[in-house]
PDB file of C-alpha atoms and ligand atoms in Angstrom:
ATOM      1  CA  MET B   1      34.291  65.268 -67.944  1.00 88.00           C
ATOM      2  CA  ARG B   2      30.659  67.024 -67.227  1.00 89.00           C
ATOM      3  CA  ALA B   3      29.093  65.292 -64.560  1.00 90.00           C
ATOM      4  CA  THR B   4      25.247  65.110 -67.067  1.00 95.00           C
ATOM      5  CA  GLU B   5      27.801  62.970 -69.041  1.00 97.00           C
ATOM      6  CA  ARG B   6      27.957  60.285 -66.336  1.00 98.00           C
ATOM      7  CA  SER B   7      24.293  60.495 -65.389  1.00 98.00           C
ATOM      8  CA  VAL B   8      23.487  59.487 -68.981  1.00 98.00           C
ATOM      9  CA  GLY B   9      26.520  56.838 -69.294  1.00 98.00           C
ATOM     10  CA  ALA B  10      24.663  55.132 -65.846  1.00 98.00           C
ATOM     11  CA  VAL B  11      21.126  54.926 -67.063  1.00 98.00           C
ATOM     12  CA  LEU B  12      22.205  54.533 -71.155  1.00 98.00           C
ATOM     13  CA  GLY B  13      24.878  52.044 -69.952  1.00 98.00           C
ATOM     14  CA  SER B  14      23.137  50.114 -68.228  1.00 98.00           C
ATOM     15  CA  ALA B  15      20.432  49.661 -70.771  1.00 98.00           C
ATOM     16  CA  VAL B  16      22.934  48.914 -73.512  1.00 98.00           C
ATOM     17  CA  GLY B  17      24.501  46.329 -71.170  1.00 98.00           C
ATOM     18  CA  ASP B  18      20.709  45.071 -70.069  1.00 98.00           C
ATOM     19  CA  ALA B  19      19.969  44.433 -74.138  1.00 97.00           C
ATOM     20  CA  LEU B  20      23.770  43.020 -74.895  1.00 96.00           C
ATOM     21  CA  GLY B  21      23.772  40.486 -72.563  1.00 96.00           C
ATOM     22  CA  ALA B  22      19.751  39.399 -73.513  1.00 95.00           C
ATOM     23  CA  PRO B  23      20.165  36.423 -75.833  1.00 90.00           C
ATOM     24  CA  PHE B  24      22.952  34.698 -73.890  1.00 88.00           C
ATOM     25  CA  GLU B  25      20.230  34.444 -70.391  1.00 89.00           C
ATOM     26  CA  PHE B  26      21.105  30.921 -68.609  1.00 84.00           C
ATOM     27  CA  ARG B  27      23.833  30.546 -71.674  1.00 85.00           C
ATOM     28  CA  LEU B  28      26.924  29.012 -70.414  1.00 83.00           C
ATOM     29  CA  PRO B  29      30.360  31.489 -69.580  1.00 87.00           C
ATOM     30  CA  GLY B  30      32.659  31.913 -72.589  1.00 86.00           C
ATOM     31  CA  VAL B  31      29.509  31.924 -75.792  1.00 86.00           C
ATOM     32  CA  PHE B  32      29.722  35.342 -76.115  1.00 86.00           C
ATOM     33  CA  ARG B  33      33.590  35.407 -76.501  1.00 85.00           C
ATOM     34  CA  GLU B  34      32.949  32.682 -79.102  1.00 84.00           C
ATOM     35  CA  GLN B  35      30.073  34.216 -81.156  1.00 87.00           C
ATOM     36  CA  PHE B  36      32.488  37.136 -80.885  1.00 87.00           C
ATOM     37  CA  PRO B  37      36.498  36.339 -80.635  1.00 83.00           C
ATOM     38  CA  ASP B  38      37.487  39.688 -80.984  1.00 77.00           C
ATOM     39  CA  GLY B  39      35.842  40.773 -77.982  1.00 70.00           C
ATOM     40  CA  VAL B  40      33.818  43.544 -79.113  1.00 74.00           C
ATOM     41  CA  GLY B  41      30.193  41.641 -79.421  1.00 85.00           C
ATOM     42  CA  GLU B  42      27.017  43.486 -81.393  1.00 86.00           C
ATOM     43  CA  LEU B  43      23.829  43.903 -80.045  1.00 89.00           C
ATOM     44  CA  CYS B  44      22.771  40.412 -81.961  1.00 86.00           C
ATOM     45  CA  GLY B  45      19.189  39.375 -80.991  1.00 88.00           C
ATOM     46  CA  GLY B  46      18.095  35.858 -79.850  1.00 89.00           C
ATOM     47  CA  GLY B  47      16.295  34.008 -77.244  1.00 88.00           C
ATOM     48  CA  GLY B  48      12.970  35.958 -77.882  1.00 92.00           C
ATOM     49  CA  TRP B  49      14.577  39.416 -78.047  1.00 94.00           C
ATOM     50  CA  ASP B  50      14.982  41.504 -81.258  1.00 95.00           C
ATOM     51  CA  PRO B  51      18.330  42.728 -81.695  1.00 95.00           C
ATOM     52  CA  GLY B  52      18.819  46.193 -79.040  1.00 97.00           C
ATOM     53  CA  GLU B  53      15.755  44.963 -77.131  1.00 97.00           C
ATOM     54  CA  ALA B  54      15.978  46.429 -73.915  1.00 98.00           C
ATOM     55  CA  THR B  55      14.341  43.601 -70.857  1.00 97.00           C
ATOM     56  CA  ASP B  56      12.611  44.026 -67.563  1.00 97.00           C
ATOM     57  CA  ASP B  57      15.461  45.732 -65.645  1.00 98.00           C
ATOM     58  CA  THR B  58      15.629  48.662 -68.167  1.00 98.00           C
ATOM     59  CA  GLN B  59      11.759  48.636 -68.652  1.00 98.00           C
ATOM     60  CA  MET B  60      11.468  49.026 -64.824  1.00 98.00           C
ATOM     61  CA  ALA B  61      14.506  51.782 -64.455  1.00 98.00           C
ATOM     62  CA  VAL B  62      11.980  53.852 -66.760  1.00 98.00           C
ATOM     63  CA  LEU B  63       9.066  53.159 -64.781  1.00 98.00           C
ATOM     64  CA  LEU B  64      11.087  54.012 -61.355  1.00 98.00           C
ATOM     65  CA  GLY B  65      12.560  57.009 -63.003  1.00 98.00           C
ATOM     66  CA  GLU B  66       9.141  58.507 -64.185  1.00 98.00           C
ATOM     67  CA  SER B  67       7.847  57.889 -60.899  1.00 98.00           C
ATOM     68  CA  LEU B  68      10.292  60.457 -59.357  1.00 98.00           C
ATOM     69  CA  LEU B  69      10.313  62.868 -61.921  1.00 98.00           C
ATOM     70  CA  GLU B  70       6.222  62.984 -62.772  1.00 98.00           C
ATOM     71  CA  ARG B  71       5.927  62.353 -58.315  1.00 98.00           C
ATOM     72  CA  ARG B  72       8.600  64.861 -57.924  1.00 97.00           C
ATOM     73  CA  GLY B  73      10.749  62.768 -55.387  1.00 97.00           C
ATOM     74  CA  LEU B  74      10.274  59.580 -53.226  1.00 98.00           C
ATOM     75  CA  ASP B  75       6.614  58.108 -53.587  1.00 98.00           C
ATOM     76  CA  LEU B  76       6.702  54.565 -52.519  1.00 98.00           C
ATOM     77  CA  PRO B  77       3.063  53.387 -53.343  1.00 98.00           C
ATOM     78  CA  ASP B  78       3.067  55.043 -56.881  1.00 98.00           C
ATOM     79  CA  ILE B  79       6.575  53.207 -58.062  1.00 98.00           C
ATOM     80  CA  PHE B  80       4.347  49.968 -56.904  1.00 98.00           C
ATOM     81  CA  ASP B  81       1.690  50.342 -58.616  1.00 98.00           C
ATOM     82  CA  ARG B  82       3.454  51.385 -62.309  1.00 98.00           C
ATOM     83  CA  PHE B  83       5.398  48.277 -61.083  1.00 98.00           C
ATOM     84  CA  ARG B  84       1.808  46.714 -60.801  1.00 98.00           C
ATOM     85  CA  ARG B  85       0.903  47.689 -64.072  1.00 98.00           C
ATOM     86  CA  TRP B  86       3.313  46.903 -65.820  1.00 98.00           C
ATOM     87  CA  ALA B  87       3.828  43.037 -63.995  1.00 97.00           C
ATOM     88  CA  ALA B  88       0.484  42.623 -65.209  1.00 97.00           C
ATOM     89  CA  ALA B  89       0.692  43.613 -68.737  1.00 96.00           C
ATOM     90  CA  ASP B  90       3.066  40.123 -69.234  1.00 94.00           C
ATOM     91  CA  PRO B  91       5.860  41.795 -70.358  1.00 96.00           C
ATOM     92  CA  LYS B  92       8.161  39.182 -72.002  1.00 94.00           C
ATOM     93  CA  ASP B  93      10.908  39.003 -69.327  1.00 92.00           C
ATOM     94  CA  ILE B  94       9.997  39.233 -65.760  1.00 94.00           C
ATOM     95  CA  GLY B  95      11.959  38.179 -62.275  1.00 88.00           C
ATOM     96  CA  LEU B  96       9.913  35.463 -60.550  1.00 87.00           C
ATOM     97  CA  GLN B  97       9.629  36.839 -57.051  1.00 88.00           C
ATOM     98  CA  THR B  98       8.697  40.287 -58.658  1.00 93.00           C
ATOM     99  CA  GLU B  99       5.928  38.716 -60.132  1.00 94.00           C
ATOM    100  CA  GLN B 100       4.960  37.177 -57.106  1.00 93.00           C
ATOM    101  CA  VAL B 101       5.146  39.872 -55.105  1.00 95.00           C
ATOM    102  CA  LEU B 102       4.030  42.387 -57.464  1.00 96.00           C
ATOM    103  CA  LEU B 103       0.857  40.079 -58.516  1.00 96.00           C
ATOM    104  CA  GLY B 104      -0.117  38.559 -54.891  1.00 94.00           C
ATOM    105  CA  GLY B 105      -2.875  40.951 -54.122  1.00 94.00           C
ATOM    106  CA  ASP B 106      -1.160  42.204 -50.997  1.00 94.00           C
ATOM    107  CA  PRO B 107      -0.781  46.267 -50.232  1.00 95.00           C
ATOM    108  CA  TRP B 108       2.568  48.332 -51.149  1.00 96.00           C
ATOM    109  CA  ASP B 109       3.921  48.118 -47.670  1.00 95.00           C
ATOM    110  CA  LEU B 110       3.504  44.737 -46.760  1.00 94.00           C
ATOM    111  CA  ALA B 111       3.166  42.536 -50.321  1.00 93.00           C
ATOM    112  CA  ALA B 112       7.605  41.955 -50.273  1.00 94.00           C
ATOM    113  CA  ALA B 113       7.913  41.358 -46.400  1.00 92.00           C
ATOM    114  CA  LEU B 114       5.140  38.960 -46.465  1.00 91.00           C
ATOM    115  CA  HIS B 115       6.787  37.142 -49.834  1.00 91.00           C
ATOM    116  CA  PHE B 116       9.755  37.127 -47.596  1.00 91.00           C
ATOM    117  CA  GLN B 117       8.115  35.776 -44.024  1.00 87.00           C
ATOM    118  CA  ILE B 118       7.175  32.449 -46.575  1.00 86.00           C
ATOM    119  CA  ASN B 119       9.896  31.952 -48.894  1.00 83.00           C
ATOM    120  CA  ALA B 120      13.385  31.823 -47.345  1.00 73.00           C
ATOM    121  CA  ARG B 121      15.081  32.867 -50.421  1.00 72.00           C
ATOM    122  CA  ALA B 122      14.316  36.341 -51.898  1.00 71.00           C
ATOM    123  CA  ALA B 123      18.357  37.931 -52.394  1.00 91.00           C
ATOM    124  CA  GLY B 124      17.091  37.863 -55.849  1.00 93.00           C
ATOM    125  CA  ASN B 125      19.025  41.057 -58.138  1.00 96.00           C
ATOM    126  CA  GLY B 126      15.508  42.115 -59.225  1.00 95.00           C
ATOM    127  CA  SER B 127      15.815  45.315 -56.858  1.00 97.00           C
ATOM    128  CA  LEU B 128      20.088  45.916 -58.190  1.00 98.00           C
ATOM    129  CA  MET B 129      19.271  45.532 -61.748  1.00 98.00           C
ATOM    130  CA  ARG B 130      16.599  49.003 -61.856  1.00 98.00           C
ATOM    131  CA  ALA B 131      18.351  51.375 -59.875  1.00 98.00           C
ATOM    132  CA  SER B 132      20.212  53.519 -62.703  1.00 98.00           C
ATOM    133  CA  THR B 133      17.717  55.936 -62.860  1.00 98.00           C
ATOM    134  CA  SER B 134      17.276  55.713 -58.856  1.00 98.00           C
ATOM    135  CA  ALA B 135      21.126  56.177 -58.423  1.00 98.00           C
ATOM    136  CA  VAL B 136      21.151  59.505 -60.010  1.00 98.00           C
ATOM    137  CA  TYR B 137      18.850  60.988 -59.108  1.00 98.00           C
ATOM    138  CA  PHE B 138      19.276  60.427 -55.461  1.00 98.00           C
ATOM    139  CA  ALA B 139      22.960  61.270 -55.930  1.00 98.00           C
ATOM    140  CA  THR B 140      22.316  64.952 -55.533  1.00 96.00           C
ATOM    141  CA  ARG B 141      21.407  64.186 -51.647  1.00 97.00           C
ATOM    142  CA  GLY B 142      24.608  62.673 -50.816  1.00 97.00           C
ATOM    143  CA  ARG B 143      25.888  59.175 -49.134  1.00 98.00           C
ATOM    144  CA  ALA B 144      23.123  58.591 -45.956  1.00 98.00           C
ATOM    145  CA  GLU B 145      20.029  59.811 -48.132  1.00 98.00           C
ATOM    146  CA  THR B 146      21.277  58.082 -51.418  1.00 98.00           C
ATOM    147  CA  MET B 147      21.405  54.859 -49.466  1.00 98.00           C
ATOM    148  CA  ASP B 148      18.107  55.061 -47.750  1.00 98.00           C
ATOM    149  CA  ALA B 149      16.283  55.581 -51.176  1.00 98.00           C
ATOM    150  CA  ALA B 150      18.097  52.551 -52.401  1.00 98.00           C
ATOM    151  CA  ARG B 151      16.768  49.674 -49.285  1.00 98.00           C
ATOM    152  CA  ARG B 152      13.506  51.139 -49.619  1.00 98.00           C
ATOM    153  CA  ILE B 153      12.887  51.364 -53.414  1.00 98.00           C
ATOM    154  CA  SER B 154      14.819  47.924 -52.617  1.00 98.00           C
ATOM    155  CA  ALA B 155      12.076  46.613 -50.195  1.00 97.00           C
ATOM    156  CA  LEU B 156       8.826  47.316 -52.297  1.00 97.00           C
ATOM    157  CA  THR B 157       9.723  43.877 -53.935  1.00 96.00           C
ATOM    158  CA  HIS B 158      12.550  42.212 -51.842  1.00 95.00           C
ATOM    159  CA  GLY B 159      11.548  41.792 -48.068  1.00 93.00           C
ATOM    160  CA  ASP B 160      15.113  40.597 -48.086  1.00 95.00           C
ATOM    161  CA  GLY B 161      17.632  43.330 -46.747  1.00 95.00           C
ATOM    162  CA  ALA B 162      20.925  41.258 -47.903  1.00 97.00           C
ATOM    163  CA  ALA B 163      18.881  43.217 -51.493  1.00 97.00           C
ATOM    164  CA  GLY B 164      18.057  46.145 -50.074  1.00 98.00           C
ATOM    165  CA  GLU B 165      21.855  46.161 -49.426  1.00 98.00           C
ATOM    166  CA  GLY B 166      23.266  45.634 -52.367  1.00 98.00           C
ATOM    167  CA  VAL B 167      21.462  48.486 -54.089  1.00 98.00           C
ATOM    168  CA  ALA B 168      22.044  50.636 -51.044  1.00 98.00           C
ATOM    169  CA  ILE B 169      26.196  49.570 -51.984  1.00 98.00           C
ATOM    170  CA  LEU B 170      25.404  50.131 -55.993  1.00 98.00           C
ATOM    171  CA  HIS B 171      23.466  53.819 -55.832  1.00 98.00           C
ATOM    172  CA  GLU B 172      26.575  55.192 -53.776  1.00 98.00           C
ATOM    173  CA  LEU B 173      29.637  54.237 -56.033  1.00 98.00           C
ATOM    174  CA  VAL B 174      27.206  55.697 -58.653  1.00 98.00           C
ATOM    175  CA  ARG B 175      27.384  58.794 -56.703  1.00 98.00           C
ATOM    176  CA  VAL B 176      31.150  58.900 -55.751  1.00 98.00           C
ATOM    177  CA  ALA B 177      31.386  58.347 -59.707  1.00 98.00           C
ATOM    178  CA  LEU B 178      29.326  61.490 -60.334  1.00 98.00           C
ATOM    179  CA  LEU B 179      31.402  63.110 -58.237  1.00 97.00           C
ATOM    180  CA  GLY B 180      35.285  61.953 -61.209  1.00 96.00           C
ATOM    181  CA  GLU B 181      36.124  59.198 -57.995  1.00 97.00           C
ATOM    182  CA  ASP B 182      37.059  55.745 -58.477  1.00 98.00           C
ATOM    183  CA  PRO B 183      33.889  53.527 -56.897  1.00 98.00           C
ATOM    184  CA  LEU B 184      36.431  51.217 -56.016  1.00 98.00           C
ATOM    185  CA  ALA B 185      38.399  53.357 -54.122  1.00 98.00           C
ATOM    186  CA  ALA B 186      35.223  53.996 -52.068  1.00 98.00           C
ATOM    187  CA  LEU B 187      34.304  50.552 -50.997  1.00 98.00           C
ATOM    188  CA  PRO B 188      35.304  50.380 -47.636  1.00 98.00           C
ATOM    189  CA  ALA B 189      34.235  54.140 -47.121  1.00 98.00           C
ATOM    190  CA  THR B 190      30.806  51.927 -48.398  1.00 98.00           C
ATOM    191  CA  LEU B 191      31.064  49.397 -46.958  1.00 98.00           C
ATOM    192  CA  ALA B 192      31.376  50.795 -43.394  1.00 98.00           C
ATOM    193  CA  GLU B 193      27.826  52.479 -44.160  1.00 98.00           C
ATOM    194  CA  VAL B 194      26.148  48.812 -44.761  1.00 98.00           C
ATOM    195  CA  ALA B 195      23.591  47.595 -42.286  1.00 98.00           C
ATOM    196  CA  PRO B 196      26.190  45.558 -39.800  1.00 98.00           C
ATOM    197  CA  ARG B 197      24.625  41.730 -40.224  1.00 97.00           C
ATOM    198  CA  HIS B 198      24.954  42.003 -43.746  1.00 98.00           C
ATOM    199  CA  ARG B 199      28.158  43.709 -43.971  1.00 98.00           C
ATOM    200  CA  ALA B 200      30.666  40.860 -44.130  1.00 98.00           C
ATOM    201  CA  ARG B 201      29.044  38.948 -46.147  1.00 97.00           C
ATOM    202  CA  TRP B 202      29.308  42.192 -48.584  1.00 98.00           C
ATOM    203  CA  ALA B 203      32.634  42.650 -48.100  1.00 98.00           C
ATOM    204  CA  THR B 204      33.830  38.974 -48.619  1.00 98.00           C
ATOM    205  CA  VAL B 205      32.518  39.397 -52.741  1.00 98.00           C
ATOM    206  CA  LEU B 206      32.997  42.943 -52.842  1.00 98.00           C
ATOM    207  CA  ALA B 207      37.312  42.460 -51.805  1.00 98.00           C
ATOM    208  CA  PRO B 208      39.897  42.959 -54.392  1.00 96.00           C
ATOM    209  CA  GLY B 209      41.247  39.103 -54.743  1.00 96.00           C
ATOM    210  CA  TRP B 210      37.409  38.269 -55.752  1.00 98.00           C
ATOM    211  CA  HIS B 211      36.632  36.351 -58.495  1.00 98.00           C
ATOM    212  CA  PRO B 212      33.233  35.035 -60.117  1.00 97.00           C
ATOM    213  CA  ASP B 213      34.135  31.697 -60.162  1.00 96.00           C
ATOM    214  CA  ASP B 214      34.162  32.366 -56.056  1.00 96.00           C
ATOM    215  CA  ALA B 215      30.579  32.680 -56.454  1.00 94.00           C
ATOM    216  CA  THR B 216      29.075  30.507 -53.657  1.00 93.00           C
ATOM    217  CA  GLU B 217      25.021  31.049 -55.524  1.00 92.00           C
ATOM    218  CA  PHE B 218      24.236  31.429 -58.880  1.00 91.00           C
ATOM    219  CA  ASN B 219      24.689  35.284 -60.913  1.00 92.00           C
ATOM    220  CA  GLY B 220      21.146  35.689 -60.054  1.00 93.00           C
ATOM    221  CA  ALA B 221      21.430  36.175 -56.877  1.00 95.00           C
ATOM    222  CA  VAL B 222      22.052  39.582 -55.310  1.00 97.00           C
ATOM    223  CA  TRP B 223      25.540  39.293 -54.114  1.00 97.00           C
ATOM    224  CA  PRO B 224      27.374  37.211 -57.010  1.00 98.00           C
ATOM    225  CA  CYS B 225      25.209  40.040 -59.027  1.00 98.00           C
ATOM    226  CA  LEU B 226      26.867  43.047 -57.637  1.00 98.00           C
ATOM    227  CA  ALA B 227      30.623  41.531 -57.109  1.00 98.00           C
ATOM    228  CA  SER B 228      31.086  40.437 -60.841  1.00 98.00           C
ATOM    229  CA  ALA B 229      29.896  43.811 -61.987  1.00 98.00           C
ATOM    230  CA  VAL B 230      32.343  45.384 -59.767  1.00 98.00           C
ATOM    231  CA  TRP B 231      35.027  42.333 -61.038  1.00 98.00           C
ATOM    232  CA  ALA B 232      33.789  43.144 -64.440  1.00 98.00           C
ATOM    233  CA  LEU B 233      34.832  47.249 -63.981  1.00 98.00           C
ATOM    234  CA  ARG B 234      38.019  46.367 -62.129  1.00 98.00           C
ATOM    235  CA  THR B 235      39.860  43.839 -64.392  1.00 98.00           C
ATOM    236  CA  THR B 236      39.302  45.429 -67.568  1.00 97.00           C
ATOM    237  CA  ASP B 237      39.239  49.979 -68.795  1.00 97.00           C
ATOM    238  CA  SER B 238      36.664  50.308 -71.015  1.00 97.00           C
ATOM    239  CA  PHE B 239      33.304  49.983 -71.562  1.00 97.00           C
ATOM    240  CA  GLU B 240      32.887  47.291 -74.075  1.00 96.00           C
ATOM    241  CA  GLY B 241      35.226  44.750 -72.342  1.00 95.00           C
ATOM    242  CA  ALA B 242      33.548  45.664 -68.765  1.00 97.00           C
ATOM    243  CA  VAL B 243      30.304  44.614 -70.064  1.00 97.00           C
ATOM    244  CA  ALA B 244      31.285  41.994 -72.478  1.00 95.00           C
ATOM    245  CA  ALA B 245      33.419  40.812 -70.011  1.00 96.00           C
ATOM    246  CA  ALA B 246      30.004  40.533 -67.657  1.00 97.00           C
ATOM    247  CA  VAL B 247      28.064  38.933 -70.500  1.00 96.00           C
ATOM    248  CA  ASP B 248      30.811  36.231 -70.685  1.00 94.00           C
ATOM    249  CA  LEU B 249      30.168  35.113 -67.495  1.00 96.00           C
ATOM    250  CA  GLY B 250      27.114  33.594 -68.647  1.00 94.00           C
ATOM    251  CA  GLY B 251      24.224  33.043 -66.418  1.00 94.00           C
ATOM    252  CA  ASP B 252      21.561  35.499 -65.727  1.00 95.00           C
ATOM    253  CA  THR B 253      23.825  38.221 -68.267  1.00 96.00           C
ATOM    254  CA  ASP B 254      21.141  40.870 -69.158  1.00 96.00           C
ATOM    255  CA  THR B 255      21.244  41.668 -65.558  1.00 97.00           C
ATOM    256  CA  VAL B 256      25.030  41.161 -64.617  1.00 98.00           C
ATOM    257  CA  ALA B 257      25.716  43.140 -67.743  1.00 98.00           C
ATOM    258  CA  ALA B 258      23.003  46.069 -66.783  1.00 98.00           C
ATOM    259  CA  VAL B 259      24.479  46.537 -63.443  1.00 98.00           C
ATOM    260  CA  THR B 260      28.029  46.312 -65.105  1.00 98.00           C
ATOM    261  CA  GLY B 261      26.866  48.601 -67.524  1.00 98.00           C
ATOM    262  CA  MET B 262      25.425  51.475 -65.436  1.00 98.00           C
ATOM    263  CA  LEU B 263      29.063  51.140 -63.539  1.00 98.00           C
ATOM    264  CA  ALA B 264      30.863  51.319 -66.064  1.00 98.00           C
ATOM    265  CA  GLY B 265      28.976  54.349 -68.068  1.00 98.00           C
ATOM    266  CA  VAL B 266      29.113  56.563 -64.822  1.00 98.00           C
ATOM    267  CA  VAL B 267      33.068  55.825 -65.106  1.00 98.00           C
ATOM    268  CA  HIS B 268      33.617  55.879 -68.433  1.00 98.00           C
ATOM    269  CA  GLY B 269      31.117  58.531 -69.084  1.00 98.00           C
ATOM    270  CA  ALA B 270      27.852  58.421 -72.031  1.00 98.00           C
ATOM    271  CA  GLY B 271      30.675  58.870 -74.761  1.00 98.00           C
ATOM    272  CA  ALA B 272      32.949  55.922 -74.247  1.00 98.00           C
ATOM    273  CA  ILE B 273      28.931  53.992 -75.099  1.00 97.00           C
ATOM    274  CA  PRO B 274      29.081  52.710 -78.543  1.00 96.00           C
ATOM    275  CA  ALA B 275      26.993  54.671 -81.531  1.00 96.00           C
ATOM    276  CA  ARG B 276      26.734  51.201 -82.874  1.00 94.00           C
ATOM    277  CA  TRP B 277      24.759  50.360 -79.189  1.00 96.00           C
ATOM    278  CA  THR B 278      22.609  52.698 -79.244  1.00 97.00           C
ATOM    279  CA  ALA B 279      21.569  53.251 -82.136  1.00 96.00           C
ATOM    280  CA  ALA B 280      20.272  49.880 -82.340  1.00 95.00           C
ATOM    281  CA  LEU B 281      18.722  50.115 -78.001  1.00 98.00           C
ATOM    282  CA  HIS B 282      14.687  49.899 -77.698  1.00 98.00           C
ATOM    283  CA  VAL B 283      12.617  50.215 -74.509  1.00 98.00           C
ATOM    284  CA  PRO B 284       9.183  48.648 -74.750  1.00 97.00           C
ATOM    285  CA  LEU B 285       6.905  49.341 -71.752  1.00 98.00           C
ATOM    286  CA  PRO B 286       4.595  46.559 -71.464  1.00 97.00           C
ATOM    287  CA  GLY B 287       1.156  48.340 -69.799  1.00 97.00           C
ATOM    288  CA  PHE B 288       2.065  51.745 -71.012  1.00 96.00           C
ATOM    289  CA  GLY B 289       0.392  52.050 -74.154  1.00 92.00           C
ATOM    290  CA  ASP B 290       2.443  51.348 -77.574  1.00 86.00           C
ATOM    291  CA  ARG B 291       5.589  53.572 -75.871  1.00 95.00           C
ATOM    292  CA  VAL B 292       9.000  52.077 -76.806  1.00 98.00           C
ATOM    293  CA  LEU B 293      11.736  54.326 -75.985  1.00 98.00           C
ATOM    294  CA  SER B 294      14.724  54.983 -77.415  1.00 98.00           C
ATOM    295  CA  ALA B 295      18.436  55.947 -76.355  1.00 98.00           C
ATOM    296  CA  ASP B 296      17.566  59.484 -76.761  1.00 98.00           C
ATOM    297  CA  ASP B 297      14.364  59.301 -74.831  1.00 98.00           C
ATOM    298  CA  LEU B 298      17.012  57.522 -72.200  1.00 98.00           C
ATOM    299  CA  ARG B 299      19.350  60.686 -72.513  1.00 98.00           C
ATOM    300  CA  GLY B 300      16.749  62.781 -71.703  1.00 98.00           C
ATOM    301  CA  LEU B 301      15.135  61.098 -68.381  1.00 98.00           C
ATOM    302  CA  ALA B 302      18.764  60.594 -67.205  1.00 98.00           C
ATOM    303  CA  THR B 303      19.704  64.096 -68.084  1.00 98.00           C
ATOM    304  CA  ALA B 304      16.582  65.124 -66.166  1.00 98.00           C
ATOM    305  CA  LEU B 305      16.907  62.401 -62.911  1.00 98.00           C
ATOM    306  CA  ALA B 306      20.462  64.400 -62.660  1.00 98.00           C
ATOM    307  CA  SER B 307      18.656  67.113 -61.061  1.00 96.00           C
ATOM    308  CA  GLY B 308      17.880  65.307 -58.239  1.00 95.00           C
ATOM    309  CA  PRO B 309      15.256  65.651 -56.117  1.00 94.00           C
ATOM    310  CA  PRO B 310      13.577  69.625 -55.666  1.00 91.00           C
ATOM    311  CA  PRO B 311      14.900  71.242 -52.350  1.00 86.00           C
ATOM    312  CA  ALA B 312      13.147  70.448 -49.447  1.00 75.00           C
TER     313      ALA B 312
HETATM  314 MG1   MG Y   1      15.918  41.214 -67.728  1.00 78.25          MG
END
């Protein structure tokens, strides 16, 4: 499989997972399979979402990817500005923590840290969910640089280092998969690169025997979110199977399925994403005119990002 096919798989797969899971957010485990007993669901809409409408996960991933391309590299103040402009336009969905950090009026380099000082709980999955574009882009630079970029982008909205380490792990798993290697086999080496004070907790939830029932927090937290996505990848053998398993877990279904779709998309490739899902997919961008991206637009974005940063 060509690497571009995997890059498109990561970006498009995440968006499709997001749109598939959105109508099931905060529903109970098992509701998805109840509605689609054959196990292959549809982008059905509901809960305020049109069929195929992608949520904040994909909207923020697009904004991040466009900044990387237009600024020709990592421009953190520019990413923060784009996020803030989007948040101020009242998107249908936005994470509580992300909203407080972006709209609190503090500068880009202090906002998340200040929020973390006052709020002990800041390890939400909100920086994990938007990582498809940055993971594809920085993969060309190798393990250390992609994990470093992940941490810095995460820290724009999430002051808790646990979230940054989660995004760094996800970036690295995508990088490995883009090379055609097995990201699950890369977990031990990846965990060795995690900041020591966060390593044990990440090793626990990413262990081969971990099951989503073992989670000690709601899957809106970064640990069970990434761990559930890795579990879904590990226990299925298709793109459809992986994202269906993720949505069926209930809870923060759009984001768990967005992260699962990112991993399953890069592993199985864009060709494994059903056309009936990509046909209905669309990504509104509040704050940026009347722009609504299609699956083809996401393919173009992913393909452009796959070249990575220009040489220094
Ligand atoms: Mg969402």
